[in-house]
Coordinates of C-alpha atoms and ligand atoms in Angstrom, one line a residue:
M927 CA -35.9 -22.4 -53.5
M928 CA -38.2 -21.5 -50.7
T929 CA -37.8 -23.5 -47.5
T930 CA -40.3 -23.6 -44.7
T931 CA -39.5 -24.2 -41.1
T932 CA -41.4 -27.0 -39.6
K933 CA -42.0 -27.8 -36.0
E934 CA -39.5 -30.6 -36.3
D935 CA -36.9 -28.2 -37.6
I936 CA -37.5 -25.9 -34.6
L937 CA -37.1 -28.8 -32.1
I938 CA -34.0 -30.1 -33.8
E939 CA -32.4 -26.6 -33.8
A940 CA -32.9 -26.6 -30.0
L941 CA -31.3 -30.0 -29.5
P942 CA -27.6 -29.0 -29.2
Y943 CA -28.5 -26.1 -26.9
I944 CA -30.5 -28.5 -24.7
Q945 CA -27.6 -30.8 -24.5
R946 CA -25.1 -28.0 -23.9
Y947 CA -27.0 -26.4 -21.0
E948 CA -28.1 -29.5 -19.1
G949 CA -27.0 -29.0 -15.5
K950 CA -25.9 -25.4 -16.1
T951 CA -27.2 -22.4 -14.1
F952 CA -29.2 -19.5 -15.5
V953 CA -30.1 -16.4 -13.4
I954 CA -33.0 -14.4 -14.7
K955 CA -33.7 -10.8 -13.7
Y956 CA -37.4 -10.6 -14.1
G957 CA -39.0 -7.2 -14.3
G958 CA -40.7 -4.5 -16.4
A959 CA -43.6 -5.3 -18.7
A960 CA -43.0 -9.0 -18.5
M961 CA -44.2 -8.8 -14.9
T962 CA -47.3 -6.8 -15.4
D963 CA -48.9 -8.1 -18.6
L964 CA -50.9 -11.3 -18.0
D965 CA -50.0 -13.0 -21.3
L966 CA -46.3 -12.1 -20.8
Q967 CA -46.5 -13.5 -17.3
E968 CA -47.8 -16.8 -18.5
S969 CA -45.3 -16.9 -21.3
F970 CA -42.4 -16.3 -18.8
A971 CA -43.7 -18.9 -16.3
K972 CA -43.9 -21.5 -19.1
D973 CA -40.4 -20.7 -20.3
V974 CA -38.8 -21.1 -17.0
T975 CA -40.7 -24.2 -16.2
L976 CA -39.6 -25.8 -19.5
L977 CA -36.0 -24.8 -18.8
K978 CA -36.1 -26.4 -15.4
K979 CA -37.7 -29.5 -16.8
I980 CA -34.8 -30.0 -19.2
G981 CA -32.3 -29.9 -16.5
I982 CA -31.2 -26.2 -16.3
N983 CA -30.9 -24.7 -12.9
I984 CA -33.1 -21.5 -12.8
I985 CA -32.9 -18.7 -10.3
I986 CA -35.2 -15.7 -10.6
V987 CA -34.4 -12.4 -9.1
H988 CA -37.3 -10.0 -9.5
G989 CA -37.9 -6.3 -9.4
G990 CA -41.2 -4.8 -8.5
G991 CA -40.8 -1.2 -9.1
K992 CA -44.3 -0.2 -10.2
A993 CA -46.0 -2.0 -7.2
I994 CA -43.6 -0.3 -4.8
T995 CA -44.3 3.1 -6.3
D996 CA -48.1 2.5 -6.3
L997 CA -48.1 1.6 -2.6
S998 CA -45.7 4.4 -1.7
G999 CA -48.1 6.8 -3.5
K1000 CA -51.1 5.4 -1.5
L1001 CA -49.1 5.9 1.7
G1002 CA -48.3 9.4 0.6
L1003 CA -44.6 8.8 0.3
E1004 CA -42.4 10.6 -2.1
T1005 CA -40.7 8.5 -4.8
R1006 CA -37.2 9.5 -5.8
F1007 CA -34.5 7.7 -7.8
H1008 CA -30.8 8.2 -8.3
N1009 CA -29.4 6.4 -11.3
G1010 CA -31.8 3.5 -11.0
H1011 CA -31.6 3.3 -7.2
R1012 CA -34.7 4.1 -5.2
Y1013 CA -34.2 6.5 -2.3
T1014 CA -35.3 4.3 0.6
D1015 CA -36.2 5.8 3.9
S1016 CA -37.6 3.6 6.6
E1017 CA -41.3 4.1 5.4
T1018 CA -40.3 3.3 1.9
L1019 CA -38.4 0.3 3.1
S1020 CA -41.6 -1.0 4.7
S1021 CA -43.4 -0.5 1.4
V1022 CA -40.6 -2.3 -0.4
V1023 CA -40.8 -5.3 2.0
M1024 CA -44.7 -5.4 1.8
T1025 CA -44.8 -5.4 -2.0
L1026 CA -41.6 -7.0 -3.1
V1027 CA -41.3 -9.7 -0.4
G1028 CA -45.0 -9.9 0.5
T1029 CA -47.0 -9.7 -2.7
T1030 CA -44.8 -9.7 -5.8
N1031 CA -42.6 -12.6 -4.8
K1032 CA -45.6 -14.8 -3.9
D1033 CA -47.4 -13.8 -7.1
I1034 CA -44.4 -15.0 -9.2
V1035 CA -44.2 -18.3 -7.1
R1036 CA -47.9 -19.0 -7.7
L1037 CA -47.6 -18.2 -11.4
I1038 CA -44.8 -20.6 -11.9
N1039 CA -46.3 -23.4 -9.8
R1040 CA -49.6 -23.1 -11.6
N1041 CA -47.6 -23.8 -14.8
G1042 CA -46.1 -27.0 -13.4
G1043 CA -42.9 -25.6 -11.9
S1044 CA -41.7 -25.9 -8.3
A1045 CA -40.9 -22.3 -7.3
V1046 CA -39.8 -21.3 -3.8
G1047 CA -40.2 -17.7 -2.9
L1048 CA -37.7 -16.0 -0.5
S1049 CA -36.0 -12.8 0.1
G1050 CA -32.3 -12.1 0.4
M1051 CA -32.8 -12.0 4.1
D1052 CA -33.8 -15.7 4.3
G1053 CA -30.9 -17.9 5.3
G1054 CA -28.6 -14.9 5.0
L1055 CA -29.0 -15.4 1.2
L1056 CA -27.9 -11.8 0.4
R1057 CA -25.5 -10.3 2.9
A1058 CA -25.6 -6.6 2.2
R1059 CA -23.9 -3.4 3.2
K1060 CA -25.0 0.2 2.8
F1061 CA -24.5 1.5 -0.7
L1062 CA -23.6 5.1 -1.4
F1063 CA -24.1 6.4 -4.9
N1064 CA -21.3 8.8 -5.7
G1065 CA -21.1 9.5 -2.0
I1066 CA -24.9 10.2 -1.8
D1067 CA -26.6 8.5 1.0
L1068 CA -29.8 6.9 -0.4
G1069 CA -31.1 5.6 2.9
F1070 CA -31.6 1.9 3.2
V1071 CA -30.1 1.1 -0.2
G1072 CA -27.6 -1.8 0.0
E1073 CA -25.1 -3.6 -2.2
V1074 CA -24.4 -7.3 -2.0
E1075 CA -21.4 -8.2 0.1
S1076 CA -21.8 -12.0 -0.2
V1077 CA -24.2 -14.6 -1.4
N1078 CA -25.0 -17.8 0.5
T1079 CA -24.5 -20.0 -2.6
K1080 CA -24.8 -23.2 -0.4
F1081 CA -28.4 -22.3 0.4
I1082 CA -29.3 -21.6 -3.3
E1083 CA -27.6 -24.9 -4.3
L1084 CA -29.6 -26.8 -1.7
L1085 CA -32.8 -25.4 -3.2
L1086 CA -31.6 -26.2 -6.7
S1087 CA -30.6 -29.7 -5.8
N1088 CA -34.1 -30.2 -4.5
G1089 CA -35.5 -29.4 -7.9
S1090 CA -36.8 -26.0 -6.9
I1091 CA -36.7 -22.7 -8.7
P1092 CA -35.7 -20.1 -6.1
V1093 CA -37.5 -16.8 -6.7
I1094 CA -35.6 -14.1 -4.8
A1095 CA -36.8 -10.6 -3.7
P1096 CA -33.7 -8.4 -3.6
V1097 CA -33.8 -7.3 0.0
G1098 CA -30.6 -8.0 1.9
V1099 CA -29.5 -8.2 5.4
G1100 CA -26.5 -6.3 6.9
A1101 CA -24.1 -7.6 9.6
D1102 CA -26.1 -5.5 12.0
G1103 CA -29.4 -7.2 11.0
E1104 CA -30.4 -4.1 9.2
M1105 CA -32.6 -4.6 6.0
Y1106 CA -31.4 -3.1 2.7
N1107 CA -33.2 -2.6 -0.5
I1108 CA -31.0 -3.8 -3.4
N1109 CA -31.3 -2.9 -7.0
A1110 CA -32.6 -6.1 -8.7
D1111 CA -30.1 -5.9 -11.6
L1112 CA -27.2 -5.7 -9.2
A1113 CA -28.6 -8.5 -7.0
A1114 CA -29.1 -10.7 -10.0
A1115 CA -25.5 -10.0 -11.2
S1116 CA -24.1 -10.8 -7.8
I1117 CA -26.0 -14.0 -7.5
A1118 CA -25.0 -15.1 -11.1
S1119 CA -21.3 -14.2 -10.3
A1120 CA -21.3 -16.1 -7.1
L1121 CA -22.7 -19.2 -8.8
N1122 CA -20.4 -18.8 -11.9
A1123 CA -23.6 -19.0 -13.8
E1124 CA -23.6 -19.9 -17.5
K1125 CA -26.0 -17.1 -18.3
L1126 CA -27.6 -14.0 -16.7
F1127 CA -30.7 -12.6 -18.4
Y1128 CA -32.0 -9.1 -18.0
M1129 CA -35.6 -8.9 -19.1
T1130 CA -36.2 -5.4 -20.2
D1131 CA -38.8 -3.4 -22.1
T1132 CA -36.6 -3.0 -25.2
E1133 CA -35.4 -5.5 -27.8
G1134 CA -31.9 -5.5 -26.6
I1135 CA -29.0 -3.1 -27.4
L1136 CA -29.8 -1.0 -30.4
I1137 CA -27.1 0.9 -32.3
D1138 CA -28.5 3.3 -34.9
G1139 CA -31.8 1.6 -34.6
E1140 CA -30.3 -1.8 -35.3
L1141 CA -30.4 -4.7 -32.8
I1142 CA -26.9 -5.9 -32.0
P1143 CA -27.0 -9.7 -31.4
T1144 CA -23.6 -10.0 -29.9
L1145 CA -21.5 -7.4 -28.2
T1146 CA -18.1 -7.9 -26.6
S1147 CA -17.4 -6.1 -23.4
D1148 CA -14.6 -4.0 -25.0
K1149 CA -17.0 -2.9 -27.9
A1150 CA -19.7 -2.1 -25.4
K1151 CA -17.3 0.1 -23.4
Q1152 CA -16.5 2.0 -26.6
Y1153 CA -20.2 2.5 -27.3
I1154 CA -20.7 3.8 -23.7
A1155 CA -17.7 6.2 -24.1
A1156 CA -19.1 7.5 -27.4
G1157 CA -22.6 7.9 -25.9
T1158 CA -24.0 5.4 -28.4
I1159 CA -25.2 3.4 -25.5
A1160 CA -26.8 5.8 -23.1
G1161 CA -29.4 6.3 -20.4
G1162 CA -30.8 3.4 -18.3
M1163 CA -29.0 0.9 -20.5
V1164 CA -25.6 2.1 -19.2
P1165 CA -25.8 0.7 -15.7
K1166 CA -27.2 -2.5 -16.9
V1167 CA -24.4 -3.0 -19.4
Q1168 CA -21.8 -2.0 -16.9
T1169 CA -23.2 -4.5 -14.4
S1170 CA -22.9 -7.1 -17.2
F1171 CA -19.2 -6.4 -17.6
D1172 CA -18.7 -6.9 -14.0
A1173 CA -20.6 -10.1 -14.0
I1174 CA -18.6 -11.4 -16.9
E1175 CA -15.3 -10.4 -15.3
K1176 CA -16.4 -12.4 -12.2
G1177 CA -17.2 -15.6 -14.0
V1178 CA -20.6 -15.4 -15.7
K1179 CA -20.2 -16.7 -19.2
K1180 CA -22.7 -14.6 -21.0
V1181 CA -25.2 -11.9 -20.2
H1182 CA -28.4 -11.6 -22.3
I1183 CA -30.4 -8.4 -22.5
I1184 CA -33.7 -9.5 -23.9
N1185 CA -37.1 -8.1 -24.7
G1186 CA -39.5 -9.0 -21.9
T1187 CA -42.4 -7.5 -23.9
A1188 CA -42.2 -10.3 -26.5
L1189 CA -43.7 -13.7 -25.8
H1190 CA -41.2 -16.5 -25.1
S1191 CA -38.2 -14.3 -25.5
I1192 CA -36.1 -16.4 -23.1
L1193 CA -36.7 -19.6 -25.1
L1194 CA -36.1 -17.9 -28.4
E1195 CA -32.8 -16.4 -27.2
I1196 CA -31.5 -19.6 -25.9
F1197 CA -32.7 -22.2 -28.3
T1198 CA -32.4 -20.6 -31.7
N1199 CA -29.2 -20.0 -33.6
V1200 CA -29.8 -16.2 -34.1
G1201 CA -31.4 -15.4 -30.7
V1202 CA -33.7 -12.4 -30.2
G1203 CA -31.8 -10.0 -27.9
T1204 CA -28.3 -8.9 -27.3
Q1205 CA -25.7 -11.2 -25.7
I1206 CA -22.7 -9.6 -24.0
I1207 CA -19.6 -11.7 -24.0
K1208 CA -16.1 -11.3 -22.8
S1209 CA -13.6 -9.8 -25.2
E1210 CA -11.1 -12.3 -26.6
K1211 CA -7.7 -11.8 -25.1
P1212 CA -5.5 -10.4 -27.9
A1213 CA -3.3 -13.0 -29.4
Q1214 CA 0.1 -12.9 -27.6
P1215 CA 2.6 -11.3 -29.8
I1216 CA 5.4 -13.7 -30.6
P1217 CA 8.8 -12.7 -32.0
R1218 CA 9.2 -14.7 -35.2
V1219 CA 12.2 -16.4 -33.7
R1220 CA 14.7 -15.4 -31.1
E1221 CA 17.8 -13.6 -32.1
K1222 CA 19.4 -16.9 -32.5
K1223 CA 17.2 -19.7 -33.7
E1224 CA 16.9 -22.3 -31.0
D1225 CA 16.7 -26.0 -31.7
F1226 CA 16.0 -28.8 -29.3
L1227 CA 17.9 -31.8 -30.4
D1228 CA 19.5 -32.6 -27.1
F1229 CA 20.2 -30.9 -23.7
S1230 CA 23.2 -28.9 -24.8
E1231 CA 21.2 -25.6 -24.6
L1232 CA 19.3 -26.4 -21.5
T1233 CA 20.3 -25.1 -18.1
R1234 CA 19.0 -26.1 -14.7
Q1235 CA 17.4 -22.7 -14.5
G1236 CA 15.8 -23.0 -17.9
L1237 CA 14.5 -26.4 -16.8
Y1238 CA 12.5 -24.8 -14.0
E1239 CA 11.3 -22.1 -16.3
L1240 CA 9.9 -24.8 -18.5
F1241 CA 8.2 -26.5 -15.6
H1242 CA 6.7 -23.1 -14.6
L1243 CA 5.5 -22.5 -18.1
A1244 CA 4.0 -26.0 -18.3
D1245 CA 2.1 -25.5 -15.1
K1246 CA 0.7 -22.2 -16.4
L1247 CA -0.3 -23.7 -19.8
R1248 CA -2.1 -26.6 -18.3
K1249 CA -4.2 -24.3 -16.1
E1250 CA -4.8 -21.5 -18.6
L1251 CA -6.2 -23.4 -21.6
E1252 CA -7.4 -20.3 -23.3
L1253 CA -3.9 -19.1 -24.1
R1254 CA -3.1 -19.2 -27.8
P1255 CA 0.6 -18.2 -28.1
L1256 CA 1.1 -20.2 -31.3
A1257 CA -1.9 -18.6 -33.1
G1258 CA -1.0 -18.3 -36.8
K1259 CA 1.9 -20.7 -36.6
S1260 CA 2.2 -24.0 -38.4
I1261 CA 4.5 -26.8 -37.5
S1262 CA 5.5 -29.9 -39.5
L1263 CA 5.9 -33.2 -37.8
I1264 CA 8.0 -35.8 -39.6
F1265 CA 7.8 -39.4 -38.5
Q1266 CA 10.3 -41.9 -39.9
K1267 CA 9.2 -44.3 -37.1
P1268 CA 5.9 -45.2 -35.5
S1269 CA 4.6 -43.2 -32.5
L1270 CA 1.6 -42.8 -30.3
R1271 CA 2.5 -40.5 -27.4
T1272 CA 4.9 -38.2 -29.3
R1273 CA 2.7 -37.7 -32.2
I1274 CA -0.5 -37.2 -30.3
S1275 CA 1.0 -35.0 -27.6
F1276 CA 2.6 -32.7 -30.1
E1277 CA -0.4 -32.6 -32.4
V1278 CA -2.9 -31.9 -29.7
G1279 CA -0.5 -29.5 -27.9
I1280 CA 0.1 -27.4 -31.0
A1281 CA -3.6 -27.2 -31.7
Q1282 CA -4.3 -26.3 -28.0
L1283 CA -1.8 -23.4 -28.3
G1284 CA -3.6 -22.1 -31.4
G1285 CA -1.1 -23.5 -34.0
I1286 CA -1.6 -25.8 -36.9
P1287 CA 0.2 -29.2 -36.8
I1288 CA 0.9 -31.0 -40.0
V1289 CA 1.9 -34.6 -39.7
L1290 CA 4.1 -36.1 -42.4
N1291 CA 4.9 -39.7 -42.3
N1292 CA 8.0 -40.8 -44.0
E1293 CA 6.3 -42.5 -47.0
T1294 CA 5.0 -39.1 -47.9
I1295 CA 8.2 -37.2 -48.0
G1296 CA 11.0 -39.8 -48.0
L1297 CA 13.4 -37.7 -45.8
G1298 CA 17.0 -38.4 -46.9
V1299 CA 15.8 -40.7 -49.7
R1300 CA 13.3 -38.9 -51.9
E1301 CA 14.8 -35.6 -50.9
S1302 CA 17.8 -34.6 -48.8
A1303 CA 17.4 -33.3 -45.2
H1304 CA 19.0 -30.1 -46.5
D1305 CA 16.3 -29.5 -49.1
V1306 CA 13.4 -30.6 -46.8
A1307 CA 14.7 -28.1 -44.2
K1308 CA 14.9 -25.3 -46.7
V1309 CA 11.4 -25.9 -48.1
L1310 CA 9.6 -26.5 -44.8
S1311 CA 11.2 -23.3 -43.4
R1312 CA 9.3 -21.4 -46.0
Y1313 CA 6.0 -22.8 -45.0
N1314 CA 6.3 -23.6 -41.3
D1315 CA 7.4 -22.0 -38.1
A1316 CA 9.1 -25.1 -36.7
I1317 CA 9.9 -28.7 -37.6
I1318 CA 9.6 -31.6 -35.3
A1319 CA 11.2 -34.9 -36.5
R1320 CA 11.5 -38.5 -35.4
V1321 CA 14.3 -40.1 -37.3
F1322 CA 16.6 -43.2 -37.3
D1323 CA 19.9 -41.5 -37.9
H1324 CA 20.5 -38.6 -35.5
S1325 CA 22.6 -36.9 -38.2
L1326 CA 19.4 -36.3 -40.2
L1327 CA 18.2 -34.1 -37.3
T1328 CA 21.5 -32.1 -37.2
D1329 CA 21.2 -31.7 -41.0
L1330 CA 17.7 -30.4 -40.7
A1331 CA 18.6 -28.1 -37.9
S1332 CA 21.6 -26.6 -39.7
N1333 CA 19.7 -25.9 -42.8
A1334 CA 16.3 -24.8 -41.4
S1335 CA 15.7 -21.2 -40.5
V1336 CA 13.1 -22.3 -38.0
P1337 CA 13.5 -24.3 -34.8
V1338 CA 14.0 -28.1 -35.1
V1339 CA 12.8 -30.4 -32.3
N1340 CA 14.0 -34.0 -31.7
A1341 CA 11.0 -36.3 -31.4
L1342 CA 13.4 -39.2 -31.0
S1343 CA 16.4 -40.4 -32.9
D1344 CA 18.4 -43.6 -32.5
L1345 CA 20.7 -41.6 -30.3
L1346 CA 18.5 -39.5 -28.1
H1347 CA 14.9 -38.9 -26.9
P1348 CA 15.2 -35.6 -24.9
C1349 CA 11.4 -34.8 -25.0
Q1350 CA 10.8 -38.0 -23.1
I1351 CA 13.2 -37.1 -20.4
L1352 CA 11.8 -33.6 -20.0
A1353 CA 8.4 -35.2 -19.4
D1354 CA 9.9 -37.7 -17.0
V1355 CA 11.6 -35.0 -14.9
Y1356 CA 8.6 -32.8 -15.0
T1357 CA 6.6 -35.8 -13.6
L1358 CA 9.1 -36.1 -10.7
Y1359 CA 8.8 -32.3 -10.1
E1360 CA 5.1 -32.4 -10.2
Q1361 CA 5.0 -35.3 -7.7
N1362 CA 7.4 -33.3 -5.5
L1363 CA 10.1 -36.0 -5.9
L1364 CA 12.7 -34.2 -7.9
R1365 CA 15.8 -33.8 -5.7
P1366 CA 19.4 -33.1 -6.5
G1367 CA 21.4 -36.2 -5.8
M1368 CA 18.5 -38.6 -6.2
K1369 CA 19.2 -42.1 -7.3
I1370 CA 17.8 -42.9 -10.8
V1371 CA 18.3 -46.5 -11.8
F1372 CA 17.7 -47.4 -15.4
I1373 CA 17.4 -51.2 -15.8
G1374 CA 17.8 -52.2 -19.5
D1375 CA 19.4 -51.2 -22.7
G1376 CA 21.8 -48.3 -23.0
N1377 CA 19.6 -46.9 -25.8
N1378 CA 18.3 -43.4 -26.8
V1379 CA 16.3 -43.0 -23.7
A1380 CA 19.2 -44.0 -21.4
N1381 CA 21.5 -41.7 -23.4
S1382 CA 19.2 -38.8 -22.8
W1383 CA 19.1 -39.5 -19.1
I1384 CA 22.8 -39.5 -19.0
E1385 CA 23.0 -36.3 -20.9
F1386 CA 20.5 -34.9 -18.4
A1387 CA 22.8 -35.9 -15.6
G1388 CA 25.2 -33.3 -17.0
I1389 CA 22.9 -30.5 -16.1
F1390 CA 21.1 -31.9 -13.0
P1391 CA 23.0 -33.5 -10.1
M1392 CA 22.0 -37.2 -9.6
H1393 CA 23.3 -40.6 -9.0
F1394 CA 22.5 -42.3 -12.3
V1395 CA 23.0 -46.1 -12.5
L1396 CA 22.5 -48.1 -15.7
A1397 CA 22.1 -51.8 -15.2
A1398 CA 22.8 -53.5 -18.5
P1399 CA 24.4 -56.6 -19.8
E1400 CA 27.8 -56.3 -21.5
G1401 CA 27.5 -55.0 -25.1
F1402 CA 24.5 -52.8 -24.3
E1403 CA 26.2 -49.8 -22.9
P1404 CA 25.2 -46.2 -23.7
D1405 CA 26.9 -43.9 -26.1
P1406 CA 30.5 -43.4 -24.8
S1407 CA 30.8 -39.7 -25.9
I1408 CA 27.6 -38.8 -24.1
M1409 CA 28.9 -40.6 -21.0
Q1410 CA 32.2 -38.8 -21.2
K1411 CA 30.6 -35.4 -21.5
A1412 CA 28.2 -36.0 -18.6
I1413 CA 31.0 -37.2 -16.4
A1414 CA 33.1 -34.2 -17.4
A1415 CA 30.2 -31.9 -16.3
G1416 CA 31.2 -33.1 -12.8
I1417 CA 27.9 -32.7 -11.0
S1418 CA 26.5 -36.3 -11.1
T1419 CA 27.7 -39.8 -10.3
I1420 CA 27.2 -42.1 -13.3
E1421 CA 27.7 -45.8 -13.0
I1422 CA 27.2 -48.8 -15.2
L1423 CA 26.5 -52.1 -13.3
R1424 CA 25.8 -55.6 -14.6
N1425 CA 23.7 -56.7 -11.7
P1426 CA 20.1 -55.2 -11.6
V1427 CA 19.7 -56.2 -7.9
E1428 CA 22.8 -54.4 -6.9
A1429 CA 21.8 -51.3 -9.0
A1430 CA 18.3 -51.1 -7.6
R1431 CA 19.4 -50.8 -3.9
N1432 CA 17.9 -47.6 -2.4
A1433 CA 16.8 -46.4 -5.8
D1434 CA 14.4 -43.3 -5.9
V1435 CA 13.4 -44.2 -9.4
L1436 CA 13.4 -47.5 -11.2
Y1437 CA 13.2 -46.8 -14.9
T1438 CA 13.1 -49.0 -17.9
D1439 CA 12.4 -49.1 -21.6
V1440 CA 12.1 -51.8 -24.2
W1441 CA 15.0 -54.1 -24.8
T1442 CA 14.5 -53.9 -28.6
S1443 CA 14.1 -50.4 -29.9
M1444 CA 12.4 -49.4 -33.2
G1445 CA 14.8 -50.4 -36.0
Q1446 CA 16.4 -53.3 -34.0
E1447 CA 13.6 -55.8 -34.6
E1448 CA 16.0 -58.3 -36.2
E1449 CA 17.9 -58.5 -32.9
K1450 CA 14.9 -59.2 -30.9
S1451 CA 15.6 -62.9 -29.9
K1452 CA 19.2 -62.1 -29.2
R1453 CA 18.2 -59.2 -26.9
I1454 CA 15.6 -61.2 -25.0
A1455 CA 18.2 -63.8 -24.2
A1456 CA 20.8 -61.1 -23.2
F1457 CA 18.5 -59.2 -20.9
E1458 CA 17.2 -62.1 -18.9
G1459 CA 16.9 -61.1 -15.3
F1460 CA 16.8 -57.4 -16.1
T1461 CA 13.0 -57.1 -15.5
I1462 CA 11.5 -54.5 -13.2
S1463 CA 9.3 -56.5 -10.9
E1464 CA 7.7 -56.3 -7.5
D1465 CA 10.8 -58.2 -6.2
L1466 CA 13.2 -55.6 -7.5
L1467 CA 11.0 -52.8 -6.0
Q1468 CA 11.6 -54.4 -2.6
I1469 CA 15.2 -53.5 -2.8
A1470 CA 14.6 -49.9 -3.8
S1471 CA 13.8 -47.1 -1.5
P1472 CA 10.3 -47.5 0.0
E1473 CA 9.2 -44.3 -1.8
C1474 CA 10.7 -45.4 -5.1
V1475 CA 8.6 -44.7 -8.2
V1476 CA 8.5 -46.9 -11.3
M1477 CA 8.9 -45.2 -14.7
H1478 CA 8.7 -46.4 -18.3
C1479 CA 8.6 -44.2 -21.4
L1480 CA 6.2 -46.6 -23.1
P1481 CA 5.4 -48.5 -25.3
A1482 CA 6.0 -51.4 -22.9
H1483 CA 6.5 -55.1 -23.4
R1484 CA 4.9 -56.6 -20.4
G1485 CA 6.7 -59.6 -19.1
E1486 CA 10.0 -58.5 -20.7
E1487 CA 11.5 -55.4 -19.3
I1488 CA 8.7 -54.9 -16.8
T1489 CA 5.9 -56.9 -15.2
D1490 CA 2.3 -56.1 -15.5
E1491 CA 2.1 -55.6 -11.7
A1492 CA 4.9 -53.0 -11.7
I1493 CA 3.2 -51.0 -14.5
T1494 CA -0.1 -50.9 -12.8
G1495 CA 1.1 -50.9 -9.1
V1496 CA 0.8 -48.0 -6.7
Q1497 CA 4.4 -47.0 -7.2
S1498 CA 4.0 -46.5 -11.0
V1499 CA 3.9 -43.0 -12.4
I1500 CA 4.0 -44.3 -16.0
F1501 CA 0.8 -42.8 -17.2
E1502 CA 1.6 -39.5 -15.6
Q1503 CA 4.8 -39.5 -17.7
A1504 CA 2.7 -40.1 -20.8
E1505 CA 0.3 -37.2 -20.0
N1506 CA 3.1 -34.9 -19.1
R1507 CA 4.6 -35.2 -22.6
L1508 CA 1.7 -32.9 -23.7
H1509 CA 2.2 -30.3 -21.0
I1510 CA 6.0 -30.0 -21.1
Q1511 CA 6.2 -30.1 -24.9
K1512 CA 3.7 -27.2 -25.1
A1513 CA 6.0 -25.3 -22.8
L1514 CA 9.0 -26.3 -24.9
L1515 CA 7.5 -25.0 -28.1
C1516 CA 6.5 -21.7 -26.5
S1517 CA 9.9 -21.3 -25.2
L1518 CA 11.6 -22.0 -28.6
F1519 CA 9.4 -19.4 -30.2
G1520 CA 10.1 -16.9 -27.5
A1521 CA 6.4 -17.0 -26.8
D1522 CA 7.1 -17.5 -23.2
E1523 CA 8.2 -13.9 -23.1
G1524 CA 4.8 -12.8 -24.3
L1525 CA 3.2 -14.8 -21.5
Q1526 CA 4.9 -12.7 -18.9
L1527 CA 6.5 -15.5 -17.0
R1528 CA 8.6 -15.1 -13.9
R1529 CA 12.2 -15.2 -14.9
F1530 CA 14.3 -17.3 -12.7
P1531 CA 17.6 -16.0 -11.3
A1532 CA 20.6 -18.0 -12.2
D1533 CA 20.7 -19.5 -8.8
A1534 CA 17.0 -20.4 -8.7
T1535 CA 17.5 -24.0 -7.7
T1536 CA 17.3 -23.5 -4.0
E1537 CA 13.6 -22.3 -4.2
Y1538 CA 12.6 -25.7 -5.6
E1539 CA 15.2 -28.0 -4.4
K1540 CA 14.8 -27.8 -0.7
T1541 CA 16.2 -31.2 0.2
T1542 CA 19.7 -31.9 -1.0
T1543 CA 20.9 -35.4 -0.5
T1544 CA 24.6 -36.1 -0.5
I1545 CA 25.8 -37.0 -4.0
P1546 CA 27.8 -40.2 -3.8
A1547 CA 31.5 -39.9 -4.6
Ligands
CP1003 N1 7.4 -42.7 -25.4 C1 7.2 -42.4 -26.7 O1 8.0 -41.6 -27.3 O2 6.2 -43.0 -27.2 P1 5.8 -43.0 -28.8 O3 6.9 -43.8 -29.4 O4 4.5 -43.7 -28.9 O5 5.8 -41.7 -29.3
NVA1004 N1 13.9 -46.9 -27.1 C1 12.6 -46.9 -27.6 C2 11.9 -45.7 -27.2 C3 10.5 -45.6 -27.6 C4 9.8 -44.4 -27.2 C5 12.7 -46.8 -29.2 O1 13.6 -46.1 -29.7 O2 12.0 -47.6 -29.8

């Protein structure tokens, strides 16, 4: 069936682009036929005025080659070029300033303003806009030809914030006050780079980049380099394309080489799905190669495999991953997440984290697979290992996790069991590190039930020196074998007290968790009675160290284990803990896959602790 494109279709096609580019910066190098033909001039002025009106910041950098050559001819000056750079002696420089700054610049300003825009004409000398230095082309002195040393972006931003369209003649000023004639393509690229522009446009007299007569709509910088090396891109296009790579490397998102001899080429390039010219974009970083699994499959069920050195490596990796969101070390990997219990943070942070790293998360709730009921953990592990690259599981009985781990050929991660919640403690400790609070010997006071979260803290005290105090009523102690092992490690002091006030004295951290964990709902009223007085409140905070932070793994029961004020007070880092689940678990997954090796991380020497742990407090006997 034939379809016709209506005016409405065209407007609607433009809508997402209009939304996307509002507030963004476009730098346009204006030159060639678009500057000399009257219809093309009008079309250009209308295009830039429209772009400005819909909220795009427009900066125009113009050439003026033909006018300079004409005037130079009239003045009897010889015109010579070296690779697109005009040989500029002092007479030629005068003719550059007269035409470029004096006439051409003002003509463009008048043209735009006549079409409803608000253009302001200036040269690179005004306000030190383009600070330049002498440019030598392959060691050849071309006279007063300059290259951009720096751009006064503040000045440009001031004009933009005022609603103006700066129209810039590329004549720069040197440190010595000397004027320099700058190639307009290079000046536009420098300005676009300095402003981290969304787009840089080169208006040329050709359709774009043609390969074997065919217009190439999109070209990556790597592919373009290959074409240049093979001579497929040649002549005057080469410096333009090379300048484009440079601009992209320095932060410009895309460079568009468009046909200035066609009416409204800028609008068509921006607001239509196919565009009309060639866009040059950064080459994708190759996916990081990941060894399938390490020599020995690594699980994360508890802290038995984690060292203090490994802990800092994870922190470092988390720092890197949260900054470099383009990294995809889990590309092509899929991970199943099994949930026998409800979850907000664990599920979302793993699901989002895996997707951000390029992997595919598959969430399986227990009704779907019936772990240990419909099918044994042994069989689930064997089957999932054939589809997935890791298994993450939240279970009631910890032995289900050990069964999964011993039968899976892929890493298994503990997303909470009745016994332990190590991912939570990793996020908690990363939060302390991030806030510059993590210190060996610090006093962590856990007020509440000796549950999975408390057990993981105690296990952690076996690898990181601390004074850990659990304040719990009788009958709510942590797991004895975890206690014994942590004490045997001999680096921390671990105490169980019955009095929360006594426990909280000089605490660096006051931590709590629900009194009734998932699966214990029937004991709720018994527990509420037993834990009376074990609430983290502003009063308890008074007893702690003045710098004490309040932590809670969430979900919280306000008014039971913690007051509303303590959750929302200035000493609370509770929501930072929640956010850090995402960052540290991403690091954990990369490390389990050995993907951290592909990310070229700094390896920490075995005695790395001193670098990070500058203040050592005395560990109580
Ligand atoms: N803290 C924590 O594990 O939260 P969820 O139970 O919501 O995952
Ligand atoms: N101890 C709590 C932790 C929730 C994240 C529970 O197991 O329900």
